Coordinates of C-alpha atoms and ligand atoms in Angstrom, one line a residue:
M214 CA -12.3 15.1 17.8
K215 CA -14.4 12.0 17.2
S216 CA -16.8 11.8 14.3
N217 CA -19.2 9.1 13.2
P218 CA -17.5 7.5 10.2
L219 CA -19.4 6.5 7.1
N220 CA -19.0 3.4 4.9
I221 CA -18.4 3.9 1.2
S222 CA -20.0 1.7 -1.4
I223 CA -18.4 1.8 -4.9
K224 CA -20.4 0.0 -7.6
D225 CA -19.3 -0.6 -11.2
I226 CA -17.4 2.7 -11.3
T227 CA -16.1 3.2 -14.9
K228 CA -14.2 6.1 -16.3
K229 CA -13.2 6.5 -19.9
Y230 CA -10.9 9.0 -21.6
G231 CA -11.7 8.6 -25.3
D232 CA -11.3 4.9 -25.9
F233 CA -9.1 4.4 -22.9
Y234 CA -10.5 2.9 -19.7
A235 CA -8.9 4.7 -16.7
L236 CA -11.3 2.7 -14.4
K237 CA -13.1 -0.5 -15.4
E238 CA -16.2 -1.5 -13.3
I239 CA -14.6 -1.0 -9.9
N240 CA -16.6 -2.6 -7.0
L241 CA -15.4 -1.9 -3.6
E242 CA -16.9 -1.5 -0.1
V243 CA -14.9 0.6 2.4
M244 CA -16.1 -0.1 5.9
S245 CA -17.0 2.5 8.4
G246 CA -13.9 3.7 10.2
E247 CA -11.6 1.7 7.9
F248 CA -8.2 2.8 6.6
L249 CA -8.2 1.5 3.1
T250 CA -5.4 2.1 0.7
L251 CA -5.6 2.2 -3.1
L252 CA -2.2 0.9 -4.2
G253 CA -1.0 0.5 -7.7
P254 CA 1.8 1.5 -10.1
S255 CA 1.8 4.9 -11.8
G256 CA -1.1 5.4 -14.2
S257 CA -3.1 2.5 -12.8
G258 CA -6.2 4.7 -11.9
K259 CA -5.8 5.3 -8.2
T260 CA -6.1 9.1 -8.4
T261 CA -9.0 8.8 -10.8
L262 CA -10.9 6.7 -8.3
L263 CA -10.0 9.0 -5.4
M264 CA -11.1 12.0 -7.5
A265 CA -14.4 10.2 -8.3
L266 CA -14.9 9.8 -4.5
A267 CA -14.1 13.4 -4.0
G268 CA -16.4 14.6 -6.8
F269 CA -13.7 16.2 -8.9
T270 CA -14.0 13.5 -11.6
S271 CA -17.4 12.3 -12.9
P272 CA -17.5 8.6 -13.7
D273 CA -19.2 7.5 -16.9
Y274 CA -21.0 4.9 -15.1
G275 CA -21.6 3.5 -11.7
S276 CA -22.6 4.5 -8.2
I277 CA -20.9 5.9 -5.1
K278 CA -22.7 5.9 -1.8
F279 CA -21.5 7.5 1.4
G280 CA -23.6 5.6 4.0
N281 CA -27.0 5.3 2.3
E282 CA -26.6 8.5 0.3
E283 CA -25.9 8.4 -3.4
V284 CA -23.2 11.1 -4.0
V285 CA -22.1 10.4 -7.6
L286 CA -23.8 13.6 -8.9
K287 CA -23.0 15.7 -5.9
P288 CA -20.4 18.5 -6.2
P289 CA -17.2 18.1 -4.1
H290 CA -18.1 20.8 -1.5
L291 CA -21.4 19.1 -0.7
R292 CA -19.9 15.7 0.0
G293 CA -18.6 16.5 3.4
I294 CA -15.1 15.0 2.8
G295 CA -11.7 16.1 4.1
M296 CA -9.0 16.0 1.4
V297 CA -5.2 16.0 1.6
F298 CA -3.2 16.3 -1.6
Q299 CA 0.4 15.4 -2.4
N300 CA 1.5 19.1 -3.0
Y301 CA -0.3 20.3 0.2
A302 CA -2.3 22.9 -1.8
L303 CA -2.0 25.5 1.0
F304 CA -2.9 29.1 0.3
P305 CA 0.5 31.0 0.3
H306 CA -0.9 34.4 1.3
M307 CA -2.6 33.0 4.4
N308 CA -0.9 32.0 7.7
V309 CA -1.3 28.6 9.2
E310 CA -4.4 29.5 11.2
Q311 CA -6.2 31.1 8.2
N312 CA -5.4 28.1 6.1
V313 CA -6.8 25.6 8.6
G314 CA -9.8 27.8 9.3
Y315 CA -10.7 28.3 5.6
P316 CA -13.2 25.4 5.3
Q317 CA -15.0 26.7 8.4
K318 CA -15.1 30.2 7.0
L319 CA -16.6 28.9 3.8
R320 CA -19.2 27.1 5.9
G321 CA -20.1 30.4 7.6
V322 CA -19.0 29.3 11.1
S323 CA -18.6 32.0 13.6
K324 CA -15.2 33.5 14.3
S325 CA -15.0 32.2 17.9
S326 CA -16.0 28.7 16.8
I327 CA -13.4 28.8 14.0
K328 CA -10.7 29.8 16.5
E329 CA -11.7 26.9 18.8
T330 CA -11.8 24.2 16.1
V331 CA -8.6 25.5 14.4
D332 CA -6.8 25.3 17.8
E333 CA -8.1 21.8 18.3
A334 CA -7.1 20.7 14.8
L335 CA -3.6 22.2 15.1
S336 CA -3.2 20.4 18.5
T337 CA -4.3 17.1 16.9
V338 CA -1.5 17.4 14.3
K339 CA 1.0 18.7 16.9
L340 CA 1.3 22.2 15.6
D341 CA 0.1 24.0 18.7
G342 CA 1.4 27.6 18.8
L343 CA 2.3 27.8 15.1
G344 CA -1.0 29.4 14.0
H345 CA 0.6 32.7 13.1
R346 CA 3.4 31.4 11.1
G347 CA 3.4 32.0 7.3
V348 CA 3.2 29.0 5.1
S349 CA 6.6 29.7 3.6
E350 CA 8.2 29.5 7.1
L351 CA 7.2 25.8 7.5
S352 CA 9.1 22.6 6.7
G353 CA 7.7 20.1 4.3
G354 CA 6.4 17.9 7.2
Q355 CA 4.8 20.9 8.9
K356 CA 3.1 22.0 5.7
Q357 CA 1.7 18.5 5.4
R358 CA 0.4 18.7 9.0
V359 CA -1.3 22.0 8.2
A360 CA -3.0 20.4 5.1
L361 CA -4.1 17.6 7.4
A362 CA -5.4 20.0 10.0
R363 CA -7.4 21.8 7.3
A364 CA -8.8 18.5 6.1
I365 CA -10.1 17.5 9.6
V366 CA -11.0 20.8 11.0
F367 CA -14.8 20.4 10.2
K368 CA -14.8 16.8 11.5
P369 CA -15.5 15.1 8.2
K370 CA -16.8 11.6 8.2
I371 CA -14.6 10.6 5.3
L372 CA -10.9 11.6 4.7
L373 CA -9.3 11.2 1.3
M374 CA -5.6 11.4 0.9
D375 CA -3.6 11.4 -2.4
E376 CA 0.0 10.5 -1.8
P377 CA 0.2 12.9 1.1
L378 CA 3.7 11.9 2.1
S379 CA 5.5 11.5 -1.2
A380 CA 7.3 14.9 -1.0
L381 CA 8.9 14.1 2.3
D382 CA 12.2 12.4 2.9
K383 CA 12.3 8.7 3.8
K384 CA 12.8 9.1 7.5
L385 CA 10.1 11.7 8.0
R386 CA 7.8 9.8 5.7
E387 CA 8.1 6.7 7.8
E388 CA 7.5 8.6 11.0
M389 CA 4.5 10.3 9.4
Q390 CA 3.1 7.0 8.3
I391 CA 2.8 5.8 11.9
E392 CA 1.5 9.2 13.0
L393 CA -1.2 9.3 10.3
R394 CA -2.3 5.9 11.3
H395 CA -2.6 6.9 14.9
L396 CA -4.4 10.0 14.0
H397 CA -6.9 8.0 11.9
D398 CA -7.5 5.7 14.9
S399 CA -8.0 8.6 17.3
L400 CA -10.3 10.5 14.9
N401 CA -12.2 7.3 14.0
I402 CA -12.7 8.5 10.4
T403 CA -13.2 6.4 7.2
T404 CA -10.0 7.0 5.3
V405 CA -9.1 6.2 1.7
Y406 CA -5.4 6.7 1.0
V407 CA -3.6 6.6 -2.3
T408 CA 0.0 5.5 -2.7
H409 CA 2.2 3.7 -5.1
D410 CA 4.5 2.7 -2.3
Q411 CA 3.7 -0.8 -1.3
K412 CA 5.6 -0.6 2.0
E413 CA 3.6 2.4 3.0
A414 CA 0.4 0.6 2.1
L415 CA 1.5 -2.5 4.2
T416 CA 2.4 -0.3 7.2
M417 CA -0.7 1.9 7.4
S418 CA -3.7 0.0 6.1
D419 CA -6.5 -2.1 7.5
R420 CA -7.1 -3.3 3.9
I421 CA -5.4 -2.7 0.6
A422 CA -7.1 -2.5 -2.8
V423 CA -4.5 -3.2 -5.5
I424 CA -5.4 -1.5 -8.7
N425 CA -3.7 -2.1 -12.1
E426 CA -4.8 -0.8 -15.5
G427 CA -8.0 0.5 -14.1
S428 CA -9.1 -2.8 -12.5
L429 CA -9.2 -4.0 -9.0
M430 CA -6.8 -6.9 -8.8
Q431 CA -7.0 -7.9 -5.2
L432 CA -8.6 -6.6 -2.0
G433 CA -7.3 -7.8 1.4
T434 CA -5.5 -7.1 4.6
P435 CA -1.8 -6.4 4.3
T436 CA -1.0 -9.9 5.5
E437 CA -3.4 -11.5 3.0
I438 CA -2.0 -9.4 0.1
Y439 CA 1.6 -10.1 1.1
N440 CA 1.3 -13.8 1.9
Y441 CA -1.4 -14.8 -0.6
P442 CA -1.1 -12.7 -3.7
N443 CA -3.7 -14.0 -6.1
N444 CA -1.7 -13.4 -9.3
S445 CA 1.9 -12.9 -10.5
F446 CA 1.4 -9.1 -10.9
I447 CA 0.6 -8.7 -7.2
A448 CA 3.3 -11.2 -6.1
D449 CA 5.8 -9.1 -8.1
F450 CA 4.5 -5.7 -7.1
I451 CA 4.1 -6.2 -3.3
G452 CA 7.3 -6.9 -1.4
E453 CA 10.3 -8.5 -2.8
S454 CA 9.9 -11.9 -4.6
S455 CA 11.5 -14.2 -7.0
L456 CA 9.1 -15.9 -9.3
I457 CA 10.3 -19.3 -10.4
P458 CA 8.5 -21.2 -13.2
I459 CA 7.5 -24.7 -12.1
K460 CA 5.2 -27.4 -13.5
V461 CA 2.4 -29.3 -11.9
K462 CA 2.1 -32.8 -13.4
D463 CA -0.1 -35.6 -12.0
K464 CA -0.9 -33.5 -8.9
C465 CA 2.8 -33.0 -8.2
A466 CA 4.6 -29.7 -8.3
Q467 CA 8.0 -29.9 -9.9
L468 CA 11.0 -27.6 -10.3
G469 CA 13.2 -29.3 -12.9
A470 CA 13.9 -32.7 -11.5
L471 CA 12.9 -31.8 -7.9
K472 CA 9.5 -32.6 -6.5
L473 CA 8.4 -29.7 -4.4
L474 CA 6.5 -29.8 -1.2
V475 CA 3.9 -27.1 -1.6
N476 CA 1.3 -25.7 0.7
H477 CA -1.4 -25.9 -1.9
K478 CA -3.8 -28.3 -3.5
V479 CA -2.3 -28.8 -6.9
D480 CA -5.3 -30.4 -8.7
F481 CA -4.7 -28.9 -12.1
D482 CA -1.7 -29.7 -14.3
G483 CA 0.0 -26.8 -15.9
D484 CA 2.6 -24.1 -15.7
Y485 CA 2.8 -22.0 -12.4
L486 CA 5.1 -19.6 -10.7
L487 CA 6.6 -20.4 -7.3
V488 CA 6.6 -17.1 -5.3
I489 CA 9.7 -17.0 -3.1
R490 CA 10.0 -14.1 -0.6
P491 CA 13.8 -13.5 0.0
E492 CA 13.3 -13.6 3.8
K493 CA 11.7 -17.1 3.7
L494 CA 14.8 -18.8 2.4
F495 CA 17.3 -19.9 5.1
L496 CA 20.7 -21.5 5.3
S497 CA 19.8 -25.1 5.8
T498 CA 21.5 -27.8 7.8
G499 CA 19.6 -30.4 5.7
N500 CA 17.7 -31.8 8.7
E501 CA 14.7 -29.5 8.7
I502 CA 11.3 -31.3 8.2
N503 CA 8.7 -30.3 5.7
T504 CA 11.2 -28.3 3.8
N505 CA 12.4 -28.0 0.2
F506 CA 16.2 -27.9 -0.2
F507 CA 18.0 -26.3 -3.0
V508 CA 21.7 -26.4 -3.8
V509 CA 22.7 -22.9 -4.9
S510 CA 25.8 -20.9 -5.6
V511 CA 26.2 -17.4 -4.1
L512 CA 26.6 -14.8 -6.9
E513 CA 26.5 -11.6 -4.8
S514 CA 26.4 -10.7 -1.1
I515 CA 25.3 -7.2 -0.3
F516 CA 25.3 -5.6 3.2
Q517 CA 22.1 -3.6 3.6
G518 CA 22.2 -2.6 7.3
E519 CA 19.4 -4.6 8.9
S520 CA 20.0 -7.5 6.6
Q521 CA 22.3 -9.1 4.1
L522 CA 21.0 -9.7 0.6
L523 CA 22.4 -12.7 -1.3
V524 CA 21.8 -13.2 -5.0
I525 CA 21.9 -16.9 -5.5
K526 CA 21.8 -19.2 -8.5
L527 CA 20.1 -22.6 -8.5
D528 CA 22.1 -25.5 -9.6
S529 CA 21.6 -25.4 -13.4
K530 CA 22.0 -29.2 -13.9
L531 CA 19.0 -29.8 -11.6
F532 CA 16.9 -26.8 -12.0
G533 CA 17.8 -24.8 -15.1
E534 CA 19.2 -21.3 -15.1
Q535 CA 17.5 -19.5 -12.2
T536 CA 18.7 -16.7 -9.9
L537 CA 16.9 -15.6 -6.8
Q538 CA 17.3 -13.4 -3.8
M539 CA 17.7 -14.4 -0.2
R540 CA 17.7 -12.1 2.8
I541 CA 19.4 -12.9 6.1
A542 CA 18.5 -10.8 9.1
N543 CA 21.6 -9.1 10.5
G544 CA 21.9 -10.7 14.0
T545 CA 25.1 -11.0 16.0
D546 CA 26.0 -14.4 14.6
L547 CA 25.5 -13.3 10.9
K548 CA 29.3 -12.9 10.3
E549 CA 30.1 -16.5 11.2
K550 CA 27.4 -18.1 9.1
L551 CA 27.5 -15.8 6.1
P552 CA 28.6 -17.8 2.9
A553 CA 31.2 -16.3 0.7
V554 CA 30.6 -15.3 -2.9
G555 CA 31.2 -18.3 -5.1
E556 CA 30.4 -20.8 -2.4
K557 CA 27.9 -23.6 -2.9
I558 CA 25.3 -23.8 -0.2
S559 CA 22.1 -25.6 0.7
V560 CA 19.1 -23.3 1.3
G561 CA 15.8 -24.3 2.7
L562 CA 12.2 -23.2 1.9
R563 CA 9.6 -24.5 4.3
M564 CA 6.5 -26.1 2.7
A565 CA 4.4 -23.6 4.7
D566 CA 6.3 -20.7 3.0
T567 CA 5.6 -21.9 -0.5
F568 CA 3.1 -20.1 -2.7
L569 CA 2.0 -20.7 -6.2
V570 CA 0.3 -18.4 -8.7
E571 CA -0.8 -19.1 -12.2
K572 CA 1.7 -18.3 -14.9
Ligands
ATP124 P1 0.1 8.2 -10.5 O1 0.6 7.3 -9.3 O2 1.1 8.3 -11.6 O3 -0.6 9.4 -10.1 P2 -2.5 6.9 -10.9 O4 -2.6 5.5 -10.6 O5 -3.1 7.8 -9.9 O6 -1.0 7.3 -11.3 P3 -4.4 8.2 -12.6 O7 -3.9 9.6 -12.4 O8 -5.7 7.8 -12.0 O9 -3.3 7.1 -12.3 O10 -4.5 8.0 -14.2 C1 -5.0 6.7 -14.8 C2 -4.9 6.8 -16.3 O11 -5.8 7.7 -16.8 C3 -3.5 7.2 -16.7 O12 -3.1 6.5 -17.9 C4 -3.7 8.7 -17.1 O13 -2.8 9.1 -18.1 C5 -5.1 8.7 -17.6 N1 -5.7 10.0 -17.4 C6 -6.0 10.6 -16.2 N2 -6.6 11.8 -16.3 C7 -6.8 12.0 -17.6 C8 -7.3 13.0 -18.5 N3 -7.9 14.1 -17.9 N4 -7.4 12.8 -19.8 C9 -6.8 11.7 -20.3 N5 -6.3 10.7 -19.6 C10 -6.2 10.8 -18.3

């Protein structure tokens, strides 16, 4: 079921409700065949932007192009998009086959062609043989597959998804994330996906557009967004992090009395935040090169299955009152090396793993 994907050009899209800006001059290029995720906290404007792409919301200003075609004034049913919603939006009085075939029926496609494309779509989402089931006889995961089959049955060039997995339990959601990504690859379809779940965004996307308060905060690949957040909001929102206030003085980064080795040019004096990912801290022997060492006391030690989370406190005489988190992967030797609560230990942070954002 291959289609020719279209790129999407979003220019200066602005949407106001009264005096409130739900979207502020959003500029974004979604590449042809790309899986792009709109990620942001609740109320940030993700759904408003997706609905503007779908045609259900009219922006006050700006342009949306699918390929070379301006669509901003086009009604939803003429935009040629597939759409999947959080609540499935299936028709309860229709069986699976009728639900999936509905967009084709609206398009006046012949009965035999509908049967063929519905079977193909159901097979793509691994629901072969369930065409005659009633919607109420399906599990949550199966309902979402039906919604997906209905969205792709007419081979759209663009697929829009609004939190499609949020009603599923964690395990199924994680399985479906991988499956949806594979499906995207096999269909070769431009996909815009909305979620507030940063892990889901990191797992599935080619690129992530982080939205906050109606503005685009950062656009990048999952690794860029995770490793090089361009401000403290993103550092805090994506992944786990401890944000430690530091100073840059005379081109030297300092945490209390400690001169930090940082992986940055620090040309401008001022206050910054050192972003520390818990998994980047390690139990140090003190001999590692190009490494910052901190003396810390262990406040808490929490077993979390695949890893142990330590809450540690920097030595207050040297660094002021600061707690941070450290994550140690749960390998076979973890038990022997795990420090006890109350113990003072030295932890290392490699220069290459330091990252500063403006305060
Ligand atoms: P969530 O993850 O909770 O769905 P979101 O990022 O998708 O959030 P939107 O639904 O796009 O957020 O809403 C963005 C802002 O616009 C919110 O503050 C919301 O209250 C506001 N908003 C959305 N629709 C309307 C409307 N019809 N009238 C007034 N305000 C609205």
